[in-house]
Amino acid sequence: MKFIFFFTLVLLNFISCGEEEERPEQLDRLRVIGVKTNPPVIIFDDLSSITDFELEALVSVPKDDEIIDQINFVDDSFLFTQTIDIVWNEPVFLEEFSNLNLYLIKGKIDLDSLQDNQQYPDLNNDKLEEISSYIFRYGLEVKTQNDNEIVVGNFIVSLTENEYQNQSFNIDITNPIDESDYNKEEEIEIKMNLEKSVEEEVKVIWFTSEGKIENPRSKETLLTTGTGEGKHLVLVGTYGKFGYLFNYDFVSINVLP
Amino acid sequence: MLQKYIFVTYFIILSIHSTRADTSNTALDKSTSLKITILEKGSGRKLKRVEVSLGEDIFYSDKQGEVLLDRNKIKGAIKFYRAGYNSLSIEEKDYQDTEKINIFLYPSQPGGNLVTIFGEGSTEVSKKEISIEEAIEVAPRGDPVQIIKLLPGVQSNTFGPRVIVRGSEPSDSKYLIDNFDLPFVYHGVGGISVIPPKIIDEVDFSTGGFSSRYGEATGGIISIQTKKNIPDKASIDARINLPLYSSVFYEAPLNKNSAFSVSYRRSYIDFFVRRFLDEQKFLVIPTFTDAHLQYLYKKDSTSLKATTVYSRDTLELAFPGDGADEDGKIEFDIATEFFVSGLDVEKKISTDWKMRASPHIINTSVFNNFQNNYVKIWGPSFRTPFTFQKRLSRSEKIKFGLDFQYDYVKVDIKVPRIRRDSAFQDFEEGSLEKVQTTYEEQEYAVWSQIDHKIGSLILTPGLRAYYFSKIDSFGIDPRFTVVWGFSKSTEFKASVGKFSKSPSPQEIDPTFGNPNLNFENSYHYIGGWYEKWSQFWQSEVQLYFKSNKNVISSDKEVRYNNSSLLQSYGFEFFLRRLNVDRLFGWISYTLSKTEIKRGNSSWVPTRFDQTHVLNFVSFYRITGQWGLGFRLNYRTGERYTPIDYAVYNANLAKYQPRYKSEDENSKHLPDYNQIDFYTTYDFLFDNWKLNCRLGVEFISFTKPAYGIKYNYDYSKADFLTGLPPIPYIEIRGEL
């Protein structure tokens, strides 16, 4: 019964969000969009043979701002999971748009520390569904001149063969076409294609540098371009709920004067 | 005393006159007589003991509502009078050409059964009585069970359907109908009770210090008693409430010793919702249904009720949100259903002995689907409470009883494992658990209580001993109440006792909880002063302190443990104008504090901590058919935990709040106020009536806040406001 009222509240909350509310799909401030792990899952027995385990954070920074620091963050508020330290490198420039820049920030994990048995919490608390796996939590704090953003996430160290191991989502934006022209405040159908090499619950999130997206969580929806002209970003990210697989695709559109 | 004297005198006079009237009636020849049948306008019910004045002669109607008058002696107007009805006079021309005439009297004051609201202590001594008519007039939506929410010691929350008693969790209170356990008493929509108002005889409500008869509760007891008497005639009650529900109720006597009643109610908000919401964007469809069937038998010293109550609440919800799947929607499908069926037998074995047995079965099912997760919990519980009562002497009475319960629950769930007591637990982030299991438990309890009267003192010591097989633990709860009748209008009361509750199945489940948990214990200390100031006014003041030990909560290391403490203390005031005049109602005020201490951390307020709760309730009867009602509720805003900072979860593509443990429930929403206005009018026809109730709810001085909402990254917060004044209309036909 409690659920009914909780969700009524959620609904009221949703209904009360007007059109003019801040929109999470608009990349108008420093944002970390997602983090890829490579490989997606570490097999415990392979730890000694793996030479590289890398994290890659996709970051959007407003044009008038710049990254000044990227440091490890320990999320000790998160319960029942171990945290692990990451060494984060300088950001790598990816692409420029009219009002933002995209960067990649890469991080490396000390694999020796993963082999330390002390790192592994009680298995009963942290197993995935029918899989004997450990979950580790990483964190990154990105600082710019005007803003800062903390991002956290998990990766899996599996004791056995894992269904998410060496898997990924292949995604591509089928509409709009890269570098196509549109007018200001024009309604565009945006679509993406998603191929999953593993059965997984996936969240889809659309982002844009300017404009409004009708339902940013749907594979097919509508984008209304903004009032500014120039090269705009349309990006889609996919987030695997249990295997923590992340992938993204983006196109640019030209909004005409 | 004066009232009692008048009452006795009235009946002596009445019986003398009735004898006289009956004697004269039997001697009359029908061809020379006038037969008058006196009935109640609006129901057609025959009225006995109506005073019929014919000049200086006075007669009284018999049990059939009839008076037989000698035509030769009738001259001029005949007057009719009965307390509670408007006087009526008929002229000679109205009856001169007829042998029979029906007279309908209009009610001037409603009468009816009593809803009994009990306070602490001995139930007989400290009870407060509110007529069911009064309860129907003043309670939200005319629902007598909701009157509890307007009494002292009850914290309010706008959307919660259950009762928070003196800071306790709603699940710490017990809900009963005729001694049968109910999983809950209110529907999710509108807080409507699951029991039709027409079958209710009493609502017993205790906010603490209750009898040893009750176990498995540390908060309060809400016990609904259904009607005990066989109805005079068949009746039907149909009701249309806009925008909430429609219902139909029927009762009929089978013979002079037995009767049955049946009812059905269904909400229709779903029809409106489907019309007004764009289902492509979001969808919310709540529904509720309830029904009952009861057979009542009453003869000599035995009464038997066979009752079945059914209730079902559903919610279908789909909207775009943080947990949405690839189609961009979060979908929930929730159904909670129960039926309770049992026998409630009361028998007076001898002059001194009474017994009551209430074996019953409760079948509960909860089926929830949300996204790809599901919760299916269903199964029966069987409970057999027995109560015996023996009068030992004029000043001493013993009650004792046995209680056995067997629970069998099937569980099939696939859900994220989360902490129930965490303010910001994210269900998307809990590790997914899939469990198929059965849960079996036996509970055994024995209890005893003695009411011992010494002069103006009534001492009530009690003891309850119990055993729960699932945790393999025994417990003993001693309780003691003293009532001092200082004078005929003044009473002082005190109560102290231990109350216990076993862990829930989820809390002791090996996967989701901790199998090593033990009972939660609550110690109640209560003192009160009751004063009857006049025939119109009475008041009650209570002070209480409640200390809970072994409270179940979680910390970072262990999910669910008995290491927390909870305390609640406060002051309650109840001033009431009784239902003896055109105006009645009350003011109830509660000042309280409720805190929890988790392990070694410091005391922090609980989410149910509400410093001030004020209710002003009144109803004014303009005529016997027309009344105006007013309710005001003021309370301290609900507690919430402020956010320290937020992080972006790259796995879930959403921001998550973080908070400091010492800030738990440290802030509260703006104070809440609500005013409800309504009017009721009875359109009376000869044998049936149409009752209209028209009102506006949720009027407020300031925009009320129901919660707090954040922007997508928790950098901005605002209060969740809404619910404009909601008009409603209810039309009820009673035949």
Coordinates of N, CA and C in Angstrom, one line a residue, chain B residues 302-387:
Chain B
T302 N -26.6 -16.0 23.4 CA -25.6 -16.4 22.4 C -25.7 -15.4 21.2
S303 N -24.5 -15.0 20.7 CA -24.6 -14.2 19.5 C -23.5 -14.8 18.6
L304 N -23.7 -14.9 17.3 CA -22.8 -15.4 16.4 C -22.8 -14.6 15.1
K305 N -21.5 -14.3 14.7 CA -21.4 -13.5 13.4 C -20.5 -14.3 12.5
A306 N -20.9 -14.6 11.3 CA -20.1 -15.2 10.3 C -19.8 -14.1 9.3
T307 N -18.6 -13.7 9.2 CA -18.2 -12.5 8.4 C -17.1 -12.8 7.4
T308 N -17.3 -12.2 6.2 CA -16.2 -12.3 5.2 C -16.1 -10.8 4.7
V309 N -14.8 -10.4 4.7 CA -14.5 -9.0 4.2 C -13.5 -9.2 3.1
Y310 N -13.7 -8.5 2.0 CA -12.8 -8.6 0.9 C -12.3 -7.2 0.5
S311 N -11.1 -7.1 0.2 CA -10.6 -5.7 -0.2 C -9.5 -5.9 -1.3
R312 N -9.5 -5.0 -2.3 CA -8.5 -5.1 -3.3 C -8.1 -3.7 -3.8
D313 N -6.8 -3.4 -3.8 CA -6.3 -2.1 -4.3 C -5.4 -2.4 -5.4
T314 N -5.5 -1.6 -6.5 CA -4.5 -1.8 -7.6 C -4.0 -0.4 -8.0
L315 N -2.8 -0.4 -8.6 CA -2.3 0.8 -9.2 C -1.5 0.4 -10.5
E316 N -1.9 1.0 -11.6 CA -1.2 0.8 -12.8 C -0.5 2.2 -13.1
L317 N 0.8 2.1 -13.3 CA 1.5 3.4 -13.4 C 2.6 3.2 -14.5
A318 N 2.6 4.2 -15.4 CA 3.7 4.2 -16.4 C 4.0 5.7 -16.7
F319 N 5.3 6.0 -16.7 CA 5.7 7.3 -16.9 C 7.2 7.3 -17.3
P320 N 7.7 8.4 -18.0 CA 9.1 8.4 -18.3 C 9.9 8.9 -17.1
G321 N 10.9 8.2 -16.7 CA 11.6 8.5 -15.5 C 13.0 7.9 -15.5
D322 N 13.7 8.0 -14.3 CA 15.1 7.6 -14.3 C 15.3 6.1 -14.5
G323 N 14.3 5.3 -14.1 CA 14.4 3.9 -14.2 C 13.9 3.3 -15.5
A324 N 13.6 4.2 -16.5 CA 12.9 3.8 -17.7 C 13.7 2.7 -18.5
D325 N 13.0 1.9 -19.2 CA 13.6 0.9 -20.1 C 13.8 1.6 -21.5
E326 N 14.1 0.7 -22.5 CA 14.4 1.2 -23.9 C 13.3 1.9 -24.5
D327 N 12.0 1.6 -24.1 CA 10.9 2.3 -24.6 C 10.6 3.6 -23.9
G328 N 11.4 3.9 -23.0 CA 11.4 5.3 -22.4 C 10.4 5.4 -21.2
K329 N 9.9 4.3 -20.7 CA 8.9 4.4 -19.6 C 9.2 3.5 -18.5
I330 N 8.8 3.9 -17.3 CA 8.9 3.0 -16.1 C 7.4 2.5 -15.9
E331 N 7.3 1.3 -15.7 CA 5.9 0.7 -15.6 C 5.8 -0.1 -14.3
F332 N 4.7 0.2 -13.6 CA 4.4 -0.5 -12.3 C 3.0 -1.0 -12.4
D333 N 2.8 -2.2 -11.9 CA 1.5 -2.8 -11.8 C 1.4 -3.4 -10.5
I334 N 0.6 -2.8 -9.6 CA 0.6 -3.2 -8.2 C -0.8 -3.6 -7.8
A335 N -0.9 -4.8 -7.2 CA -2.2 -5.2 -6.7 C -2.1 -5.8 -5.3
T336 N -2.9 -5.3 -4.4 CA -2.9 -5.8 -3.0 C -4.3 -6.3 -2.7
E337 N -4.4 -7.5 -2.2 CA -5.8 -8.0 -2.0 C -5.8 -8.9 -0.8
F338 N -6.9 -8.8 -0.1 CA -7.1 -9.8 1.1 C -8.5 -10.1 1.2
F339 N -8.7 -11.3 1.8 CA -10.1 -11.6 2.4 C -9.9 -12.2 3.7
V340 N -10.8 -11.8 4.6 CA -10.8 -12.3 6.0 C -12.2 -13.0 6.1
S341 N -12.1 -14.2 6.7 CA -13.4 -14.9 6.9 C -13.3 -15.6 8.2
G342 N -14.4 -15.5 9.0 CA -14.4 -16.2 10.3 C -15.7 -16.1 11.0
L343 N -15.6 -16.8 12.2 CA -16.8 -16.8 13.1 C -16.4 -16.0 14.4
D344 N -17.4 -15.2 14.8 CA -17.1 -14.5 16.1 C -18.3 -14.9 17.0
V345 N -18.0 -15.7 18.0 CA -19.1 -16.3 18.8 C -19.0 -15.7 20.2
E346 N -20.0 -15.2 20.8 CA -20.0 -14.7 22.1 C -21.1 -15.4 22.9
K347 N -20.8 -15.9 24.1 CA -21.8 -16.7 24.8 C -21.7 -16.4 26.3
K348 N -22.8 -16.1 26.9 CA -22.8 -16.0 28.3 C -23.1 -17.3 28.9
I349 N -22.1 -17.9 29.5 CA -22.2 -19.3 30.0 C -23.1 -19.4 31.2
S350 N -22.8 -18.5 32.1 CA -23.6 -18.4 33.3 C -23.7 -17.0 33.8
T351 N -24.2 -16.8 35.0 CA -24.3 -15.4 35.4 C -22.9 -14.7 35.5
D352 N -21.9 -15.5 35.8 CA -20.6 -15.0 36.0 C -19.6 -15.2 34.9
W353 N -19.9 -16.2 34.1 CA -19.0 -16.5 33.0 C -19.4 -16.1 31.6
K354 N -18.5 -15.6 30.9 CA -18.7 -15.2 29.5 C -17.5 -15.8 28.7
M355 N -17.8 -16.1 27.4 CA -16.7 -16.5 26.6 C -16.8 -15.9 25.2
R356 N -15.7 -15.7 24.5 CA -15.8 -15.3 23.1 C -14.7 -16.0 22.3
A357 N -15.1 -16.6 21.2 CA -14.1 -17.3 20.3 C -14.3 -16.7 18.9
S358 N -13.1 -16.4 18.3 CA -13.2 -15.7 17.0 C -12.2 -16.4 16.0
P359 N -12.4 -17.7 15.7 CA -11.5 -18.3 14.7 C -11.7 -17.7 13.3
H360 N -10.6 -17.4 12.7 CA -10.7 -16.8 11.3 C -9.5 -17.1 10.5
I361 N -9.7 -16.9 9.2 CA -8.6 -17.1 8.2 C -8.4 -15.8 7.4
I362 N -7.2 -15.5 7.2 CA -6.9 -14.2 6.4 C -6.0 -14.7 5.2
N363 N -6.5 -14.4 4.1 CA -5.7 -14.7 2.9 C -5.3 -13.4 2.2
T364 N -4.0 -13.2 2.2 CA -3.4 -11.9 1.7 C -2.6 -12.2 0.4
S365 N -2.7 -11.4 -0.6 CA -1.8 -11.5 -1.7 C -1.4 -10.1 -2.2
V366 N -0.1 -10.1 -2.5 CA 0.5 -8.9 -3.0 C 1.2 -9.3 -4.3
F367 N 0.8 -8.7 -5.4 CA 1.4 -9.0 -6.7 C 1.8 -7.6 -7.3
N368 N 3.1 -7.4 -7.3 CA 3.7 -6.2 -7.8 C 4.6 -6.5 -9.0
N369 N 4.5 -5.8 -10.1 CA 5.4 -5.9 -11.2 C 6.0 -4.5 -11.4
F370 N 7.3 -4.4 -11.5 CA 7.8 -3.1 -11.9 C 9.0 -3.4 -12.7
Q371 N 9.0 -2.8 -13.9 CA 10.0 -3.1 -14.9 C 10.1 -4.6 -15.1
N372 N 11.3 -5.2 -14.9 CA 11.5 -6.6 -15.0 C 11.5 -7.3 -13.7
N373 N 11.1 -6.6 -12.6 CA 11.1 -7.1 -11.3 C 9.7 -7.5 -10.9
Y374 N 9.6 -8.4 -9.9 CA 8.3 -8.7 -9.5 C 8.3 -9.2 -8.0
V375 N 7.2 -9.0 -7.4 CA 7.0 -9.4 -6.0 C 5.7 -10.2 -6.0
K376 N 5.7 -11.4 -5.6 CA 4.4 -12.2 -5.5 C 4.5 -12.8 -4.1
I377 N 3.6 -12.4 -3.2 CA 3.5 -12.9 -1.9 C 2.1 -13.2 -1.6
W378 N 1.8 -14.4 -1.2 CA 0.4 -14.8 -1.0 C 0.4 -16.0 0.0
G379 N -0.7 -16.1 0.6 CA -0.9 -17.3 1.5 C -1.8 -16.9 2.7
P380 N -2.3 -18.0 3.3 CA -3.2 -17.8 4.4 C -2.6 -17.7 5.8
S381 N -3.3 -17.1 6.7 CA -3.0 -17.1 8.1 C -4.2 -17.6 8.8
F382 N -4.0 -18.4 9.8 CA -5.2 -18.9 10.6 C -5.0 -18.5 12.0
R383 N -6.0 -17.9 12.6 CA -5.8 -17.4 14.0 C -7.1 -17.7 14.8
T384 N -6.9 -18.1 16.1 CA -8.0 -18.5 16.9 C -7.9 -17.8 18.3
P385 N -8.4 -16.6 18.4 CA -8.3 -16.0 19.7 C -9.6 -16.5 20.6
F386 N -9.3 -16.9 21.8 CA -10.4 -17.2 22.8 C -10.3 -16.3 24.0
T387 N -11.4 -15.8 24.4 CA -11.4 -14.9 25.6 C -12.5 -15.4 26.6

